[in-house]
CSV table of N, CA and C in Angstrom, one decimal:
chain,number,residue,atom,x,y,z
A,1,MET,N,8.0,-14.0,-0.8
A,1,MET,CA,8.1,-13.6,-2.3
A,1,MET,C,9.5,-13.0,-2.5
A,2,GLY,N,9.9,-12.1,-1.6
A,2,GLY,CA,11.2,-11.4,-1.7
A,2,GLY,C,12.4,-12.3,-1.9
A,3,ARG,N,12.4,-13.4,-1.1
A,3,ARG,CA,13.6,-14.3,-1.2
A,3,ARG,C,13.6,-15.0,-2.5
A,4,VAL,N,12.4,-15.4,-3.0
A,4,VAL,CA,12.3,-16.1,-4.3
A,4,VAL,C,12.8,-15.2,-5.4
A,5,VAL,N,12.4,-13.9,-5.4
A,5,VAL,CA,12.8,-13.0,-6.4
A,5,VAL,C,14.3,-12.8,-6.4
A,6,ARG,N,14.9,-12.7,-5.2
A,6,ARG,CA,16.3,-12.5,-5.1
A,6,ARG,C,17.1,-13.7,-5.6
A,7,GLU,N,16.6,-14.9,-5.2
A,7,GLU,CA,17.3,-16.1,-5.6
A,7,GLU,C,17.3,-16.3,-7.1
A,8,ARG,N,16.1,-16.0,-7.6
A,8,ARG,CA,15.9,-16.2,-9.1
A,8,ARG,C,16.8,-15.2,-9.8
A,9,ARG,N,16.8,-13.9,-9.3
A,9,ARG,CA,17.6,-12.9,-10.0
A,9,ARG,C,19.0,-13.2,-9.9
A,10,GLU,N,19.5,-13.7,-8.8
A,10,GLU,CA,20.9,-14.0,-8.6
A,10,GLU,C,21.3,-15.2,-9.5
A,11,ALA,N,20.3,-16.2,-9.6
A,11,ALA,CA,20.6,-17.3,-10.4
A,11,ALA,C,20.8,-16.9,-11.9
A,12,LEU,N,20.1,-15.9,-12.3
A,12,LEU,CA,20.2,-15.4,-13.7
A,12,LEU,C,21.4,-14.4,-13.8
A,13,GLY,N,22.1,-14.1,-12.7
A,13,GLY,CA,23.3,-13.3,-12.7
A,13,GLY,C,22.9,-11.8,-13.0
A,14,LEU,N,21.7,-11.4,-12.5
A,14,LEU,CA,21.3,-10.0,-12.8
A,14,LEU,C,21.5,-9.2,-11.5
A,15,THR,N,21.8,-7.9,-11.7
A,15,THR,CA,21.8,-7.0,-10.5
A,15,THR,C,20.3,-6.5,-10.3
A,16,GLN,N,20.0,-5.9,-9.2
A,16,GLN,CA,18.7,-5.3,-9.0
A,16,GLN,C,18.4,-4.3,-10.1
A,17,GLU,N,19.4,-3.6,-10.5
A,17,GLU,CA,19.2,-2.5,-11.5
A,17,GLU,C,18.8,-3.2,-12.9
A,18,GLU,N,19.6,-4.3,-13.2
A,18,GLU,CA,19.3,-4.9,-14.5
A,18,GLU,C,17.9,-5.5,-14.5
A,19,LEU,N,17.5,-6.2,-13.3
A,19,LEU,CA,16.1,-6.7,-13.2
A,19,LEU,C,15.1,-5.6,-13.4
A,20,GLY,N,15.4,-4.5,-12.7
A,20,GLY,CA,14.5,-3.3,-12.7
A,20,GLY,C,14.3,-2.8,-14.1
A,21,GLU,N,15.4,-2.8,-14.9
A,21,GLU,CA,15.3,-2.3,-16.3
A,21,GLU,C,14.4,-3.2,-17.1
A,22,ARG,N,14.5,-4.5,-16.9
A,22,ARG,CA,13.8,-5.5,-17.6
A,22,ARG,C,12.3,-5.3,-17.4
A,23,CYS,N,11.9,-4.9,-16.2
A,23,CYS,CA,10.5,-4.8,-15.9
A,23,CYS,C,10.0,-3.4,-15.7
A,24,ASN,N,10.9,-2.4,-16.0
A,24,ASN,CA,10.6,-1.0,-15.9
A,24,ASN,C,10.2,-0.6,-14.5
A,25,LEU,N,10.9,-1.2,-13.5
A,25,LEU,CA,10.7,-0.8,-12.1
A,25,LEU,C,12.1,-0.3,-11.5
A,26,HIS,N,12.0,0.6,-10.6
A,26,HIS,CA,13.3,1.2,-10.1
A,26,HIS,C,14.0,0.2,-9.2
A,27,ARG,N,15.3,0.2,-9.3
A,27,ARG,CA,16.1,-0.8,-8.5
A,27,ARG,C,15.8,-0.7,-7.1
A,28,THR,N,15.5,0.5,-6.5
A,28,THR,CA,15.2,0.6,-5.1
A,28,THR,C,13.9,-0.1,-4.8
A,29,TYR,N,13.0,-0.1,-5.8
A,29,TYR,CA,11.7,-0.8,-5.6
A,29,TYR,C,12.0,-2.3,-5.6
A,30,ILE,N,12.9,-2.8,-6.4
A,30,ILE,CA,13.3,-4.2,-6.5
A,30,ILE,C,13.9,-4.6,-5.1
A,31,GLY,N,14.7,-3.7,-4.6
A,31,GLY,CA,15.3,-4.0,-3.3
A,31,GLY,C,14.3,-4.1,-2.2
A,32,SER,N,13.3,-3.2,-2.2
A,32,SER,CA,12.3,-3.3,-1.2
A,32,SER,C,11.4,-4.5,-1.3
A,33,ILE,N,11.2,-5.0,-2.5
A,33,ILE,CA,10.5,-6.2,-2.7
A,33,ILE,C,11.3,-7.4,-2.1
A,34,GLU,N,12.6,-7.4,-2.4
A,34,GLU,CA,13.4,-8.5,-2.0
A,34,GLU,C,13.5,-8.5,-0.4
A,35,ARG,N,13.4,-7.4,0.2
A,35,ARG,CA,13.4,-7.3,1.7
A,35,ARG,C,12.0,-7.6,2.3
A,36,GLY,N,11.1,-7.9,1.4
A,36,GLY,CA,9.7,-8.3,1.9
A,36,GLY,C,8.9,-7.1,2.4
A,37,GLU,N,9.3,-5.9,1.9
A,37,GLU,CA,8.6,-4.7,2.4
A,37,GLU,C,7.4,-4.3,1.5
A,38,ARG,N,7.1,-5.1,0.5
A,38,ARG,CA,6.0,-4.7,-0.5
A,38,ARG,C,4.9,-5.8,-0.5
A,39,ASN,N,3.7,-5.3,-0.6
A,39,ASN,CA,2.6,-6.1,-0.9
A,39,ASN,C,2.2,-6.0,-2.4
A,40,LEU,N,2.9,-6.8,-3.2
A,40,LEU,CA,2.9,-6.6,-4.6
A,40,LEU,C,1.5,-6.7,-5.2
A,41,SER,N,1.3,-5.9,-6.3
A,41,SER,CA,0.1,-6.0,-7.0
A,41,SER,C,0.2,-7.1,-8.1
A,42,LEU,N,-0.9,-7.6,-8.6
A,42,LEU,CA,-0.8,-8.7,-9.6
A,42,LEU,C,0.0,-8.2,-10.8
A,43,GLN,N,-0.3,-7.0,-11.2
A,43,GLN,CA,0.4,-6.5,-12.4
A,43,GLN,C,2.0,-6.5,-12.2
A,44,ASN,N,2.4,-6.1,-11.0
A,44,ASN,CA,3.8,-6.1,-10.8
A,44,ASN,C,4.4,-7.5,-10.6
A,45,ILE,N,3.6,-8.4,-10.0
A,45,ILE,CA,4.0,-9.8,-9.9
A,45,ILE,C,4.2,-10.3,-11.4
A,46,GLU,N,3.3,-10.0,-12.3
A,46,GLU,CA,3.5,-10.5,-13.7
A,46,GLU,C,4.7,-9.9,-14.3
A,47,ARG,N,4.9,-8.6,-14.1
A,47,ARG,CA,6.1,-7.9,-14.7
A,47,ARG,C,7.4,-8.5,-14.2
A,48,ILE,N,7.5,-8.7,-12.9
A,48,ILE,CA,8.7,-9.2,-12.4
A,48,ILE,C,8.9,-10.7,-12.8
A,49,ALA,N,7.8,-11.5,-12.7
A,49,ALA,CA,7.9,-12.9,-13.1
A,49,ALA,C,8.4,-13.0,-14.6
A,50,HIS,N,7.8,-12.2,-15.4
A,50,HIS,CA,8.2,-12.3,-16.8
A,50,HIS,C,9.7,-11.8,-17.0
A,51,ALA,N,10.1,-10.8,-16.2
A,51,ALA,CA,11.5,-10.4,-16.3
A,51,ALA,C,12.5,-11.4,-15.8
A,52,LEU,N,11.9,-12.3,-14.9
A,52,LEU,CA,12.7,-13.4,-14.4
A,52,LEU,C,12.6,-14.7,-15.2
A,53,GLY,N,11.8,-14.6,-16.3
A,53,GLY,CA,11.6,-15.7,-17.2
A,53,GLY,C,10.7,-16.8,-16.8
A,54,ILE,N,9.8,-16.4,-15.9
A,54,ILE,CA,8.8,-17.4,-15.4
A,54,ILE,C,7.4,-16.8,-15.5
A,55,LEU,N,6.4,-17.6,-15.2
A,55,LEU,CA,5.0,-17.1,-15.2
A,55,LEU,C,4.6,-16.6,-13.8
A,56,ALA,N,3.6,-15.7,-13.7
A,56,ALA,CA,3.3,-15.1,-12.4
A,56,ALA,C,2.9,-16.2,-11.4
A,57,TRP,N,2.1,-17.2,-11.9
A,57,TRP,CA,1.7,-18.2,-10.9
A,57,TRP,C,2.8,-19.0,-10.4
A,58,GLU,N,3.9,-19.2,-11.2
A,58,GLU,CA,5.1,-19.9,-10.7
A,58,GLU,C,5.8,-19.1,-9.6
A,59,LEU,N,5.8,-17.8,-9.8
A,59,LEU,CA,6.4,-17.0,-8.8
A,59,LEU,C,5.6,-17.0,-7.5
A,60,VAL,N,4.3,-16.9,-7.6
A,60,VAL,CA,3.4,-17.0,-6.4
A,60,VAL,C,3.5,-18.3,-5.8
A,61,ARG,N,3.6,-19.4,-6.6
A,61,ARG,CA,3.6,-20.7,-6.0
A,61,ARG,C,5.0,-20.9,-5.2
A,62,ALA,N,6.1,-20.4,-5.8
A,62,ALA,CA,7.4,-20.6,-5.2
A,62,ALA,C,7.3,-19.8,-3.8
A,63,ALA,N,6.7,-18.7,-3.8
A,63,ALA,CA,6.6,-17.9,-2.6
A,63,ALA,C,5.8,-18.6,-1.5
A,64,GLU,N,4.6,-19.2,-2.0
A,64,GLU,CA,3.7,-19.9,-1.1
A,64,GLU,C,4.4,-21.1,-0.5
A,65,ASP,N,5.2,-21.8,-1.3
A,65,ASP,CA,5.9,-23.0,-0.9
A,65,ASP,C,6.9,-22.7,0.2
A,66,ARG,N,7.4,-21.5,0.2
A,66,ARG,CA,8.4,-21.1,1.2
A,66,ARG,C,7.9,-20.8,2.6
A,67,ARG,N,6.5,-20.7,2.7
A,67,ARG,CA,6.0,-20.3,4.0
A,67,ARG,C,5.8,-21.5,4.9
B,1,MET,N,-8.8,-12.3,-14.1
B,1,MET,CA,-9.0,-12.7,-12.6
B,1,MET,C,-10.4,-12.7,-12.2
B,2,GLY,N,-11.1,-11.6,-12.6
B,2,GLY,CA,-12.4,-11.3,-12.2
B,2,GLY,C,-13.4,-12.5,-12.5
B,3,ARG,N,-13.3,-12.9,-13.8
B,3,ARG,CA,-14.2,-14.0,-14.3
B,3,ARG,C,-13.9,-15.3,-13.5
B,4,VAL,N,-12.7,-15.5,-13.2
B,4,VAL,CA,-12.3,-16.8,-12.5
B,4,VAL,C,-13.0,-16.7,-11.1
B,5,VAL,N,-12.8,-15.5,-10.4
B,5,VAL,CA,-13.4,-15.4,-9.0
B,5,VAL,C,-14.9,-15.6,-9.1
B,6,ARG,N,-15.5,-15.0,-10.1
B,6,ARG,CA,-17.0,-15.1,-10.2
B,6,ARG,C,-17.4,-16.5,-10.4
B,7,GLU,N,-16.8,-17.2,-11.4
B,7,GLU,CA,-17.2,-18.6,-11.7
B,7,GLU,C,-17.0,-19.5,-10.5
B,8,ARG,N,-15.9,-19.3,-9.8
B,8,ARG,CA,-15.5,-20.2,-8.7
B,8,ARG,C,-16.5,-19.9,-7.5
B,9,ARG,N,-16.9,-18.6,-7.3
B,9,ARG,CA,-17.8,-18.2,-6.3
B,9,ARG,C,-19.2,-18.8,-6.6
B,10,GLU,N,-19.6,-18.7,-7.8
B,10,GLU,CA,-20.9,-19.2,-8.2
B,10,GLU,C,-21.0,-20.7,-8.1
B,11,ALA,N,-19.8,-21.4,-8.5
B,11,ALA,CA,-19.7,-22.8,-8.4
B,11,ALA,C,-19.9,-23.3,-6.9
B,12,LEU,N,-19.5,-22.4,-6.0
B,12,LEU,CA,-19.6,-22.8,-4.6
B,12,LEU,C,-21.0,-22.3,-4.0
B,13,GLY,N,-21.8,-21.7,-4.9
B,13,GLY,CA,-23.1,-21.2,-4.5
B,13,GLY,C,-23.1,-20.1,-3.5
B,14,LEU,N,-22.0,-19.3,-3.6
B,14,LEU,CA,-21.9,-18.1,-2.7
B,14,LEU,C,-22.3,-16.8,-3.3
B,15,THR,N,-22.9,-15.9,-2.5
B,15,THR,CA,-23.2,-14.6,-3.0
B,15,THR,C,-21.9,-13.8,-2.8
B,16,GLN,N,-21.8,-12.6,-3.5
B,16,GLN,CA,-20.7,-11.7,-3.3
B,16,GLN,C,-20.5,-11.4,-1.8
B,17,GLU,N,-21.7,-11.2,-1.2
B,17,GLU,CA,-21.6,-10.8,0.3
B,17,GLU,C,-21.0,-12.0,1.1
B,18,GLU,N,-21.5,-13.2,0.8
B,18,GLU,CA,-20.9,-14.3,1.6
B,18,GLU,C,-19.4,-14.5,1.3
B,19,LEU,N,-19.0,-14.4,0.1
B,19,LEU,CA,-17.6,-14.5,-0.2
B,19,LEU,C,-16.8,-13.4,0.5
B,20,GLY,N,-17.4,-12.1,0.5
B,20,GLY,CA,-16.8,-11.0,1.2
B,20,GLY,C,-16.6,-11.3,2.7
B,21,GLU,N,-17.6,-11.9,3.3
B,21,GLU,CA,-17.6,-12.2,4.7
B,21,GLU,C,-16.5,-13.2,5.0
B,22,ARG,N,-16.3,-14.2,4.1
B,22,ARG,CA,-15.3,-15.2,4.3
B,22,ARG,C,-13.8,-14.6,4.3
B,23,CYS,N,-13.7,-13.5,3.5
B,23,CYS,CA,-12.3,-13.0,3.4
B,23,CYS,C,-12.2,-11.6,3.9
B,24,ASN,N,-13.3,-11.2,4.6
B,24,ASN,CA,-13.2,-9.9,5.3
B,24,ASN,C,-13.0,-8.7,4.3
B,25,LEU,N,-13.7,-8.8,3.2
B,25,LEU,CA,-13.7,-7.7,2.2
B,25,LEU,C,-15.1,-7.4,1.9
B,26,HIS,N,-15.4,-6.1,1.6
B,26,HIS,CA,-16.8,-5.7,1.4
B,26,HIS,C,-17.3,-6.3,0.1
B,27,ARG,N,-18.6,-6.5,0.0
B,27,ARG,CA,-19.2,-7.2,-1.2
B,27,ARG,C,-19.0,-6.3,-2.4
B,28,THR,N,-19.0,-4.9,-2.2
B,28,THR,CA,-18.8,-4.0,-3.3
B,28,THR,C,-17.4,-4.2,-3.9
B,29,TYR,N,-16.5,-4.5,-3.0
B,29,TYR,CA,-15.1,-4.7,-3.5
B,29,TYR,C,-15.0,-6.0,-4.3
B,30,ILE,N,-15.7,-7.0,-3.8
B,30,ILE,CA,-15.8,-8.3,-4.5
B,30,ILE,C,-16.4,-8.0,-5.9
B,31,GLY,N,-17.4,-7.2,-5.9
B,31,GLY,CA,-18.0,-6.9,-7.2
B,31,GLY,C,-17.1,-6.2,-8.2
B,32,SER,N,-16.3,-5.3,-7.7
B,32,SER,CA,-15.3,-4.5,-8.5
B,32,SER,C,-14.2,-5.5,-9.0
B,33,ILE,N,-13.9,-6.4,-8.2
B,33,ILE,CA,-12.8,-7.4,-8.6
B,33,ILE,C,-13.4,-8.2,-9.8
B,34,GLU,N,-14.6,-8.7,-9.6
B,34,GLU,CA,-15.2,-9.5,-10.6
B,34,GLU,C,-15.4,-8.8,-11.9
B,35,ARG,N,-15.6,-7.5,-11.8
B,35,ARG,CA,-15.7,-6.7,-13.1
B,35,ARG,C,-14.4,-6.3,-13.7
B,36,GLY,N,-13.3,-6.8,-13.0
B,36,GLY,CA,-12.0,-6.5,-13.5
B,36,GLY,C,-11.5,-5.1,-13.3
B,37,GLU,N,-12.0,-4.5,-12.3
B,37,GLU,CA,-11.7,-3.1,-12.0
B,37,GLU,C,-10.5,-2.9,-11.0
B,38,ARG,N,-10.0,-4.1,-10.6
B,38,ARG,CA,-9.0,-4.0,-9.5
B,38,ARG,C,-7.7,-4.7,-9.9
B,39,ASN,N,-6.6,-4.0,-9.5
B,39,ASN,CA,-5.3,-4.6,-9.7
B,39,ASN,C,-4.9,-5.2,-8.3
B,40,LEU,N,-5.4,-6.4,-8.0
B,40,LEU,CA,-5.3,-7.0,-6.7
B,40,LEU,C,-3.9,-7.1,-6.1
B,41,SER,N,-3.8,-6.9,-4.8
B,41,SER,CA,-2.5,-7.1,-4.2
B,41,SER,C,-2.4,-8.6,-3.8
B,42,LEU,N,-1.1,-9.1,-3.6
B,42,LEU,CA,-0.9,-10.5,-3.3
B,42,LEU,C,-1.7,-10.9,-2.1
B,43,GLN,N,-1.7,-10.0,-1.1
B,43,GLN,CA,-2.4,-10.4,0.2
B,43,GLN,C,-3.9,-10.6,-0.1
B,44,ASN,N,-4.5,-9.8,-0.9
B,44,ASN,CA,-5.9,-9.9,-1.2
B,44,ASN,C,-6.2,-11.1,-2.1
B,45,ILE,N,-5.2,-11.4,-3.0
B,45,ILE,CA,-5.3,-12.6,-3.9
B,45,ILE,C,-5.3,-13.8,-2.9
B,46,GLU,N,-4.5,-13.8,-1.9
B,46,GLU,CA,-4.4,-15.0,-1.0
B,46,GLU,C,-5.7,-15.1,-0.2
B,47,ARG,N,-6.2,-13.9,0.3
B,47,ARG,CA,-7.4,-14.0,1.1
B,47,ARG,C,-8.6,-14.5,0.3
B,48,ILE,N,-8.7,-14.0,-1.0
B,48,ILE,CA,-9.8,-14.4,-1.8
B,48,ILE,C,-9.7,-15.9,-2.2
B,49,ALA,N,-8.5,-16.3,-2.6
B,49,ALA,CA,-8.2,-17.7,-3.0
B,49,ALA,C,-8.6,-18.6,-1.8
B,50,HIS,N,-8.1,-18.3,-0.7
B,50,HIS,CA,-8.4,-19.2,0.5
B,50,HIS,C,-9.9,-19.2,0.8
B,51,ALA,N,-10.6,-18.1,0.6
B,51,ALA,CA,-12.1,-18.0,0.8
B,51,ALA,C,-12.8,-18.9,-0.2
B,52,LEU,N,-12.1,-19.0,-1.4
B,52,LEU,CA,-12.7,-19.9,-2.5
B,52,LEU,C,-12.2,-21.3,-2.4
B,53,GLY,N,-11.4,-21.6,-1.4
B,53,GLY,CA,-11.0,-23.0,-1.1
B,53,GLY,C,-9.8,-23.4,-2.0
B,54,ILE,N,-9.1,-22.4,-2.6
B,54,ILE,CA,-7.9,-22.8,-3.4
B,54,ILE,C,-6.7,-22.0,-3.0
B,55,LEU,N,-5.6,-22.3,-3.5
B,55,LEU,CA,-4.3,-21.6,-3.2
B,55,LEU,C,-4.2,-20.4,-4.1
B,56,ALA,N,-3.4,-19.4,-3.7
B,56,ALA,CA,-3.2,-18.2,-4.4
B,56,ALA,C,-2.7,-18.5,-5.8
B,57,TRP,N,-1.7,-19.4,-5.9
B,57,TRP,CA,-1.1,-19.6,-7.2
B,57,TRP,C,-2.1,-20.3,-8.2
B,58,GLU,N,-3.0,-21.0,-7.6
B,58,GLU,CA,-4.0,-21.7,-8.5
B,58,GLU,C,-5.0,-20.6,-9.1
B,59,LEU,N,-5.3,-19.6,-8.3
B,59,LEU,CA,-6.1,-18.5,-8.7
B,59,LEU,C,-5.4,-17.7,-9.8
B,60,VAL,N,-4.1,-17.4,-9.5
B,60,VAL,CA,-3.3,-16.6,-10.5
B,60,VAL,C,-3.2,-17.4,-11.8
B,61,ARG,N,-2.9,-18.7,-11.7
B,61,ARG,CA,-2.8,-19.6,-12.9
B,61,ARG,C,-4.1,-19.6,-13.7
B,62,ALA,N,-5.2,-19.8,-13.0
B,62,ALA,CA,-6.5,-19.8,-13.7
B,62,ALA,C,-6.7,-18.5,-14.5
B,63,ALA,N,-6.3,-17.4,-13.8
B,63,ALA,CA,-6.5,-16.1,-14.5
B,63,ALA,C,-5.6,-16.0,-15.7
B,64,GLU,N,-4.3,-16.5,-15.5
B,64,GLU,CA,-3.4,-16.4,-16.6
B,64,GLU,C,-3.8,-17.2,-17.8
B,65,ASP,N,-4.3,-18.4,-17.5
B,65,ASP,CA,-4.8,-19.3,-18.6
B,65,ASP,C,-5.9,-18.7,-19.4
B,66,ARG,N,-6.6,-17.8,-18.8
B,66,ARG,CA,-7.8,-17.2,-19.4
B,66,ARG,C,-7.4,-16.2,-20.5
B,67,ARG,N,-6.1,-15.8,-20.4
B,67,ARG,CA,-5.8,-14.6,-21.3
B,67,ARG,C,-5.4,-15.1,-22.7
C-alpha cells in the first residue's frame, strides 16, 4: 500500500505535507504509511484515496496487485 | 461494510462463528463488524474477504457502492 500511495502522490506532484493537508493527516503519518509501517483503517484508506483522487477500492486493488 | 459481510456470509450459508473460524476472528467481533461498529484495518479486511472467498478490494468496492 505504501509504495502505491507514494507513487500516486509523486505523480500528482504533492509533498507528504500537501497530501497530509488534503486528508487531515500529519505528514509524518503519511511518511510511515509510505514506509509500510501502518496497518491502515478503512476510514484512513478512504481519506487518503480521496486525497489522491481515487476511490478506496482502487487504492486497495493497486496495493493487492503489487503483492 | 457490515451489511456486505453479512449478506456474503449468509449467501455462503455460514454462521458468524464459522466465518470467524475461517479468518481467526472471534464471532462477537464478526457480529460487531456486521453491525457497523468497527473501523476495520486493512489486514482484517483482507482476512475477512479471503474467508468470504473474495479479494479485499472487492469487499471495499461493494461497501463503497452501498453508500
